[in-house]
Coordinates of C-alpha atoms and ligand atoms in Angstrom, one line a residue:
M1 CA 120.5 123.9 85.8
G2 CA 118.8 120.7 87.1
K3 CA 115.1 120.3 86.6
R4 CA 114.3 120.6 90.3
A5 CA 116.1 123.9 90.5
L6 CA 114.5 125.1 87.3
C7 CA 111.2 124.2 88.7
S8 CA 111.6 126.0 91.9
C9 CA 112.6 129.1 89.9
L10 CA 109.4 128.8 87.9
V11 CA 107.4 128.5 91.1
I12 CA 109.1 131.5 92.5
A13 CA 108.7 133.4 89.3
A14 CA 105.0 132.6 89.2
S15 CA 104.5 133.7 92.8
S16 CA 106.5 136.9 92.3
L17 CA 104.5 137.7 89.2
H18 CA 101.4 137.2 91.2
P19 CA 102.2 138.1 94.8
S20 CA 98.6 138.4 95.7
A21 CA 97.7 135.3 93.6
A22 CA 99.3 133.0 96.2
F23 CA 96.2 132.9 98.3
A24 CA 93.4 135.2 97.2
P25 CA 93.4 136.2 93.5
S26 CA 90.2 137.8 92.3
T27 CA 88.4 136.0 89.4
S28 CA 89.0 138.9 87.0
S29 CA 92.8 138.9 87.6
L30 CA 93.2 135.4 86.3
P31 CA 93.7 135.1 82.6
A32 CA 91.5 132.3 81.2
V33 CA 93.1 129.5 79.3
K34 CA 91.5 126.5 77.6
H35 CA 92.0 123.0 78.8
H36 CA 92.7 120.3 76.2
N37 CA 89.1 119.2 76.3
G38 CA 87.9 122.8 75.6
A39 CA 86.8 123.8 79.1
A40 CA 87.9 127.3 80.1
I41 CA 89.8 127.4 83.3
P42 CA 92.1 129.9 85.1
A43 CA 95.7 130.0 84.1
A44 CA 97.9 127.6 86.0
S45 CA 100.8 130.0 86.4
T46 CA 98.8 131.7 89.1
R47 CA 98.4 128.5 91.0
L48 CA 101.8 126.9 90.9
S49 CA 103.2 128.9 93.7
A50 CA 103.3 126.9 97.0
G51 CA 99.9 126.4 98.4
S52 CA 98.2 128.7 95.9
F53 CA 96.2 126.1 94.0
Y54 CA 95.0 123.9 96.8
D55 CA 94.0 126.7 99.1
D56 CA 92.7 129.0 96.4
P57 CA 89.3 130.3 97.5
L58 CA 88.5 130.7 93.8
L59 CA 88.5 127.0 93.5
S60 CA 86.4 126.6 96.6
S61 CA 83.9 128.8 95.0
S62 CA 84.2 126.9 91.8
A63 CA 83.6 123.7 93.8
N64 CA 80.4 125.4 95.1
R65 CA 79.1 126.4 91.7
S66 CA 75.7 124.9 91.6
S67 CA 76.0 123.3 88.1
N68 CA 79.0 121.2 89.0
S69 CA 79.2 121.0 92.7
N70 CA 77.3 117.8 93.0
T71 CA 77.1 114.4 91.6
A72 CA 74.1 114.0 89.3
S73 CA 71.6 116.4 88.1
S74 CA 69.0 114.6 90.2
Q75 CA 70.9 116.4 92.9
S76 CA 71.4 119.6 90.9
S77 CA 67.7 119.7 90.1
Q78 CA 67.1 119.6 93.8
Q79 CA 69.5 122.5 94.2
Q80 CA 67.5 124.4 91.6
G81 CA 64.4 123.8 93.7
A82 CA 62.8 121.0 91.7
A83 CA 61.3 118.2 93.7
P84 CA 63.3 114.9 93.6
L85 CA 61.9 112.4 91.2
K86 CA 59.6 109.7 92.7
K87 CA 60.3 106.1 91.8
K88 CA 57.2 105.8 89.6
D89 CA 58.5 108.8 87.6
L90 CA 62.0 107.4 86.9
R91 CA 62.5 106.7 83.2
T92 CA 63.5 103.2 82.2
L93 CA 66.7 102.6 80.3
Q94 CA 64.6 101.1 77.5
R95 CA 62.6 104.3 77.1
F96 CA 65.7 106.5 77.4
L97 CA 67.4 104.5 74.6
E98 CA 64.4 104.6 72.3
V99 CA 64.1 108.4 72.6
E100 CA 67.9 109.2 72.5
C101 CA 68.7 106.9 69.6
W102 CA 65.8 108.2 67.6
K103 CA 66.9 111.8 68.2
S104 CA 70.4 111.3 66.9
P105 CA 71.1 109.9 63.4
S106 CA 74.7 108.8 64.2
I107 CA 73.4 106.3 66.8
R108 CA 69.9 105.6 65.5
N109 CA 70.5 101.9 65.0
L110 CA 72.1 101.3 68.5
D111 CA 69.1 101.1 70.8
R112 CA 68.6 97.4 70.7
T113 CA 72.3 96.7 70.9
L114 CA 72.6 98.8 74.0
L115 CA 69.6 97.2 75.5
G116 CA 71.2 93.8 74.9
V117 CA 74.3 95.0 76.6
S118 CA 72.3 96.1 79.6
D119 CA 70.8 92.6 79.7
A120 CA 74.2 91.1 79.7
C121 CA 75.2 93.4 82.6
K122 CA 72.2 92.1 84.5
Q123 CA 73.4 88.6 83.9
I124 CA 76.9 89.4 84.9
N125 CA 75.5 91.0 88.1
R126 CA 73.8 87.7 89.0
I127 CA 76.9 85.7 88.2
V128 CA 79.1 88.0 90.4
Q129 CA 76.5 87.7 93.2
R130 CA 76.6 83.9 92.9
A131 CA 80.3 83.5 92.5
Q132 CA 80.9 82.2 96.0
T133 CA 77.9 79.9 96.3
D134 CA 77.6 78.4 92.8
D135 CA 80.1 76.4 90.8
L136 CA 81.4 79.5 89.0
Y137 CA 84.5 79.8 91.0
G138 CA 88.1 79.1 90.1
A139 CA 90.2 78.7 86.9
A140 CA 88.3 78.0 83.7
V141 CA 88.4 74.4 82.4
D142 CA 88.1 73.3 78.8
P143 CA 84.8 71.4 78.6
V144 CA 86.2 68.9 76.1
T145 CA 89.7 68.1 77.6
G146 CA 88.9 68.9 81.2
Q147 CA 92.2 70.8 81.3
Q148 CA 92.7 74.3 82.6
V149 CA 92.4 76.7 79.7
D150 CA 95.4 78.8 78.6
E151 CA 96.4 82.1 80.0
N152 CA 94.7 85.1 78.4
V153 CA 96.5 87.7 76.3
Q154 CA 97.4 89.6 79.4
G155 CA 99.2 86.6 80.8
E156 CA 96.6 85.9 83.5
V157 CA 95.0 82.6 84.1
Q158 CA 91.5 82.9 82.9
Q159 CA 88.8 82.3 85.6
Q160 CA 85.5 80.7 84.9
L161 CA 83.9 84.1 85.6
D162 CA 86.1 85.8 83.0
V163 CA 85.1 83.3 80.3
L164 CA 81.4 83.4 81.2
C165 CA 81.2 87.2 81.3
N166 CA 83.3 87.5 78.1
T167 CA 80.8 85.2 76.3
L168 CA 77.9 87.2 77.5
M169 CA 79.3 90.4 76.2
L170 CA 80.3 88.9 72.9
R171 CA 76.8 87.7 72.3
A172 CA 75.2 90.9 73.6
F173 CA 77.0 93.0 71.0
C174 CA 76.8 90.5 68.2
G175 CA 73.5 88.8 68.7
A176 CA 71.2 91.9 68.8
S177 CA 68.4 91.6 66.2
N178 CA 69.4 94.9 64.5
N179 CA 72.8 93.6 63.5
A180 CA 74.4 97.0 64.1
I181 CA 77.8 95.6 65.2
C182 CA 80.0 93.8 62.7
A183 CA 83.0 93.0 64.9
V184 CA 84.2 93.1 68.5
A185 CA 87.4 93.3 70.4
S186 CA 87.6 92.0 74.0
E187 CA 90.3 92.5 76.6
E188 CA 90.0 88.7 77.1
E189 CA 90.7 87.8 73.5
P190 CA 94.0 88.0 71.5
L191 CA 92.4 89.4 68.3
P192 CA 89.2 91.1 67.3
R193 CA 86.4 88.8 66.0
S194 CA 83.7 89.3 63.4
C195 CA 80.2 88.8 64.7
A196 CA 79.7 86.1 62.1
D197 CA 82.5 84.2 63.9
V198 CA 81.2 84.9 67.4
M199 CA 77.7 83.7 66.5
G200 CA 78.8 80.9 64.2
Y201 CA 76.6 82.1 61.4
D202 CA 77.3 84.4 58.5
M203 CA 74.0 86.1 58.7
F204 CA 75.1 87.9 61.9
S205 CA 76.4 91.3 61.0
T206 CA 78.3 91.1 57.8
A207 CA 76.9 94.5 57.1
G208 CA 76.9 96.2 60.6
E209 CA 78.4 99.7 60.6
Y210 CA 79.8 99.7 64.1
V211 CA 82.5 97.8 66.1
A212 CA 82.5 97.4 69.9
V213 CA 85.4 97.1 72.4
F214 CA 85.0 95.9 76.0
D215 CA 86.5 94.7 79.2
P216 CA 83.8 92.2 80.4
I217 CA 84.9 92.0 84.0
D218 CA 87.2 94.7 85.2
G219 CA 89.0 94.2 88.6
S220 CA 87.9 90.5 88.7
K221 CA 90.4 89.8 91.5
N222 CA 88.1 91.8 93.8
I223 CA 85.5 89.0 93.6
D224 CA 87.5 86.9 96.1
S225 CA 86.9 89.4 98.7
S226 CA 83.4 90.5 97.8
L227 CA 84.5 93.9 96.5
P228 CA 83.2 95.8 93.5
V229 CA 83.9 94.9 89.9
G230 CA 82.7 96.3 86.6
T231 CA 82.2 96.1 82.9
V232 CA 83.5 98.8 80.5
F233 CA 82.6 99.2 76.8
G234 CA 82.9 101.6 73.8
I235 CA 81.3 101.7 70.3
Y236 CA 82.9 103.1 67.2
K237 CA 81.5 103.6 63.7
S238 CA 83.7 102.0 61.0
P239 CA 85.4 104.6 58.9
E240 CA 83.8 105.3 55.5
G241 CA 85.0 103.0 52.7
V242 CA 86.9 100.7 55.0
K243 CA 87.6 97.3 53.5
R244 CA 87.1 94.1 55.5
G245 CA 89.7 91.4 55.3
D246 CA 89.0 87.6 55.2
E247 CA 88.4 87.7 59.0
G248 CA 85.3 89.8 58.3
Y249 CA 86.6 93.0 59.9
S250 CA 89.2 95.7 59.3
L251 CA 91.7 96.5 62.1
D252 CA 91.3 100.1 61.1
S253 CA 87.8 100.1 62.5
F254 CA 89.3 99.4 66.0
L255 CA 92.4 101.6 65.7
Q256 CA 90.6 104.9 65.9
R257 CA 91.0 107.8 68.2
G258 CA 88.6 107.9 71.1
T259 CA 87.1 111.1 69.6
K260 CA 85.5 108.8 67.1
M261 CA 83.6 106.8 69.7
V262 CA 79.8 107.2 69.4
A263 CA 78.9 105.6 72.7
A264 CA 80.7 104.5 75.9
G265 CA 79.6 103.1 79.2
Y266 CA 80.3 101.1 82.3
C267 CA 78.4 99.0 84.7
L268 CA 79.4 98.9 88.3
Y269 CA 78.5 95.8 90.4
S270 CA 78.6 97.1 93.9
A271 CA 76.3 98.1 96.8
T272 CA 74.0 99.0 93.9
T273 CA 74.4 98.0 90.3
V274 CA 74.7 101.2 88.2
L275 CA 75.0 101.5 84.4
V276 CA 76.6 104.8 83.3
L277 CA 76.2 105.7 79.7
T278 CA 77.1 108.4 77.2
L279 CA 75.8 108.6 73.7
G280 CA 77.8 111.7 73.0
S281 CA 75.5 114.2 74.6
G282 CA 75.9 114.0 78.4
V283 CA 76.2 111.2 80.8
H284 CA 73.3 109.3 82.4
G285 CA 73.2 106.8 85.2
F286 CA 70.7 104.0 85.6
T287 CA 70.4 102.0 88.8
L288 CA 69.2 98.4 88.6
D289 CA 65.9 97.8 90.5
P290 CA 66.9 94.4 92.1
D291 CA 63.2 93.2 92.3
K292 CA 62.1 94.2 88.9
Q293 CA 65.5 93.8 87.2
T294 CA 64.9 97.0 85.4
F295 CA 67.5 99.8 85.0
L296 CA 66.0 103.2 86.1
Q297 CA 67.4 106.6 85.2
T298 CA 68.4 107.7 88.7
H299 CA 71.2 110.0 87.6
P300 CA 70.2 112.1 84.6
N301 CA 72.9 114.5 83.2
M302 CA 75.7 113.6 85.6
R303 CA 78.2 116.4 86.1
I304 CA 81.5 115.8 87.9
P305 CA 82.5 118.6 90.2
D306 CA 85.1 121.0 88.6
V307 CA 87.5 120.3 91.4
G308 CA 87.6 117.6 94.1
C309 CA 89.5 116.5 97.1
L310 CA 89.8 112.8 96.4
Y311 CA 92.8 111.0 94.8
S312 CA 92.7 107.4 93.7
F313 CA 96.1 106.0 92.9
N314 CA 97.8 102.7 94.0
E315 CA 100.2 104.5 96.3
A316 CA 102.2 101.4 96.9
N317 CA 103.8 102.1 93.5
S318 CA 104.5 105.7 94.3
R319 CA 108.3 105.4 94.3
E320 CA 108.0 104.1 90.8
F321 CA 105.8 106.9 89.5
T322 CA 107.4 109.6 87.3
E323 CA 108.6 112.8 89.0
P324 CA 105.6 114.9 87.9
V325 CA 103.2 112.5 89.4
Q326 CA 105.2 112.1 92.6
Q327 CA 105.4 115.9 93.0
Y328 CA 101.7 116.4 92.2
L329 CA 100.7 113.9 94.9
E330 CA 103.1 115.3 97.4
K331 CA 101.8 118.8 96.8
M332 CA 98.3 117.6 97.2
K333 CA 99.0 115.9 100.5
E334 CA 101.0 118.9 101.8
S335 CA 98.2 121.3 101.0
G336 CA 95.8 119.4 103.2
K337 CA 92.7 120.8 101.5
I338 CA 91.4 121.1 97.9
G339 CA 88.4 123.3 97.1
G340 CA 87.9 123.8 100.9
K341 CA 87.6 120.1 101.6
K342 CA 90.1 117.7 103.3
V343 CA 92.3 115.8 100.8
S344 CA 91.4 112.1 101.0
S345 CA 92.7 108.9 99.3
R346 CA 90.3 106.2 98.1
Y347 CA 91.5 103.1 96.1
V348 CA 89.3 100.0 95.5
G349 CA 91.5 98.4 92.9
A350 CA 88.8 98.2 90.2
L351 CA 88.9 100.9 87.7
V352 CA 85.1 101.1 87.3
A353 CA 84.6 101.5 91.1
D354 CA 87.4 104.0 91.6
V355 CA 86.4 106.1 88.6
H356 CA 82.7 106.1 89.6
N357 CA 83.6 107.4 93.0
I358 CA 85.6 110.2 91.4
L359 CA 82.8 111.0 88.9
I360 CA 80.3 111.3 91.8
N361 CA 82.5 113.1 94.4
G362 CA 85.2 114.9 92.3
G363 CA 89.0 114.5 92.3
I364 CA 91.4 112.5 90.3
Y365 CA 92.0 108.8 89.4
G366 CA 95.4 107.8 88.1
Y367 CA 97.3 104.8 86.8
P368 CA 100.7 106.3 85.8
S369 CA 103.7 104.6 84.3
T370 CA 105.6 102.3 86.7
R371 CA 108.8 100.3 86.4
D372 CA 106.8 97.1 85.6
N373 CA 104.3 98.9 83.4
P374 CA 106.1 101.8 81.5
N375 CA 102.8 102.8 79.9
G376 CA 100.7 102.2 83.0
K377 CA 98.5 99.2 83.3
L378 CA 95.2 100.3 81.7
R379 CA 94.3 99.4 78.1
L380 CA 93.5 102.4 75.9
L381 CA 90.7 100.7 73.9
Y382 CA 88.8 98.9 76.6
E383 CA 89.4 101.0 79.6
S384 CA 91.0 104.5 79.3
A385 CA 89.2 105.8 76.2
P386 CA 85.7 104.8 77.2
M387 CA 86.3 106.3 80.7
A388 CA 87.8 109.5 79.2
M389 CA 84.7 109.9 77.0
I390 CA 82.4 109.6 80.0
M391 CA 84.6 112.0 82.0
E392 CA 84.6 114.6 79.3
Q393 CA 80.9 114.3 78.7
A394 CA 80.3 114.8 82.4
G395 CA 82.4 118.0 82.3
G396 CA 85.7 116.4 83.5
A397 CA 88.9 115.4 81.7
G398 CA 91.0 112.4 80.7
S399 CA 94.7 112.9 80.1
T400 CA 97.9 110.8 79.6
G401 CA 99.7 113.6 81.5
H402 CA 100.8 115.0 78.1
G403 CA 97.5 115.3 76.3
R404 CA 94.0 114.2 75.9
I405 CA 93.4 110.4 76.0
L406 CA 90.8 110.7 73.3
D407 CA 93.4 112.1 70.9
V408 CA 95.7 109.1 71.2
L409 CA 95.7 107.0 68.0
P410 CA 96.0 103.3 69.0
R411 CA 98.7 101.3 67.2
A412 CA 97.6 97.9 68.6
I413 CA 94.3 96.8 70.2
H414 CA 95.8 95.9 73.6
E415 CA 97.9 99.0 73.9
R416 CA 98.3 100.5 77.3
V417 CA 98.4 104.2 78.2
P418 CA 99.1 106.2 81.4
T419 CA 95.7 107.4 82.5
F420 CA 94.4 110.3 84.6
L421 CA 90.7 110.9 84.9
G422 CA 88.6 113.3 86.9
S423 CA 87.7 116.8 87.7
V424 CA 88.9 119.3 85.1
E425 CA 90.9 121.4 87.6
N426 CA 92.7 118.4 89.1
V427 CA 93.6 116.8 85.8
F428 CA 94.7 120.2 84.3
E429 CA 96.9 120.8 87.3
L430 CA 98.6 117.4 86.9
D431 CA 99.2 118.2 83.2
Q432 CA 100.9 121.4 84.4
F433 CA 103.2 119.4 86.7
H434 CA 104.1 117.2 83.7
K435 CA 105.0 120.4 81.7
Y436 CA 107.1 121.9 84.5
Y437 CA 108.9 118.8 85.7
G438 CA 109.4 117.0 82.4
E439 CA 109.5 113.3 82.1
D440 CA 113.2 112.3 81.8
D441 CA 114.0 113.0 85.5
D442 CA 114.3 109.3 86.3
D443 CA 117.6 109.3 84.4
D444 CA 119.3 112.2 86.2
D445 CA 117.8 111.8 89.7
E446 CA 119.0 108.4 90.8
Ligands
F6P501 O1 92.1 96.2 84.5 C1 93.1 96.6 85.3 C2 92.8 96.7 86.7 O2 92.2 95.5 87.3 C3 91.9 97.9 87.1 O3 90.6 97.5 87.2 C4 92.4 98.3 88.4 O4 92.2 99.7 88.5 C5 93.9 98.0 88.3 O5 94.0 96.9 87.4 C6 94.4 97.7 89.6 O6 95.8 97.5 89.5 P1 96.8 97.4 90.7 O7 96.4 96.2 91.5 O8 98.1 97.4 90.1 O9 96.5 98.7 91.5
MN502 MN1 90.2 95.9 83.6

């Protein structure tokens, strides 16, 4: 039996098992199952019958649950009757870091590093703002030879902006006075580098316990058209007893599962500049005050809605997506509504901007496998894993379609991985489509 036929049988079987489940199951009739990130959600079998998931009033009510129905707890605190915070009451990032890093031994030494990273983000913000007016535009040129510099490891011609922002992030992680970081890996560089190498001086972090990974300027093509761009980063503790090679670092410190990350964050340079950070206990958002150049905690304890009506995929590639992803998107569009709201598509083309939109409003972001990019386009270390940690910490999920992104053990620092991020119900549903439709359909379909 072909997979399509098998699938329709499963759908029919599911709906015949749960005739009433198709549209209005009661909460108690749904057996609870655990999502791969540990969140309890209703069993999918009750939702795979046509229309049952997307029109399910249970999900509308879940979308309305006060804890997760809105963006940030600044909003949820308003729902709970607390007065919104006045500007003078907003905590600065510096204070937040001092308190949070002091509270948690595993990150105690990272406050100055993260403050340095936030300063680099402010500088990148200014550079992005000045890209069109100052001499920061165009391909990077070697200052000695005057020749255009080589392509980066991704095969892209490096732009002046890429080089500048990469340098700022390298120095932010390596140059902090606490010497917490011993080595860094950047999307712009072919290999990791020790901080002694970055700073040109052995004193810098020969003893640091952590390594950092980052994408200094994500979506940089957007700058041409004044659209949003971002910076993404993650920090890992080096494993116990790891031996550093002559380069001053061990590759094993970088090739760790995302579950080992101690901190992750991104900065979005858009209508406002927002730094979103997790230190392993919730997600917090800080908006840059453009006059004072201070990050203020405008979004404490951010929670992604459990289910959302937005999808964010590059649909021009849809004919190259795998069958589970194609089916999922078709079903979503057919249904018209999710959680009581009209299904809508949003795609900026910069991961940070698209994921931030999903975090705030709920739904799903995806960069699946395509013909050109069989593992998708996003890099596990610099993009997918930090974003997955943020999503999970905000009550959402990050999946490859077959399992949790944070469980993937990288084999190479520039490895790519199919990436789906967003509301727990949406991502779980897509995983169910992968289970039912399988992955080898490309072979027997065409
Ligand atoms: O870093 C990769 C990236 O620039 C992401 O920021 C963005 O989401 C994606 O590529 C856009 O790719 P495409 O143009 O193929 O949709
Ligand atoms: Mn990127």
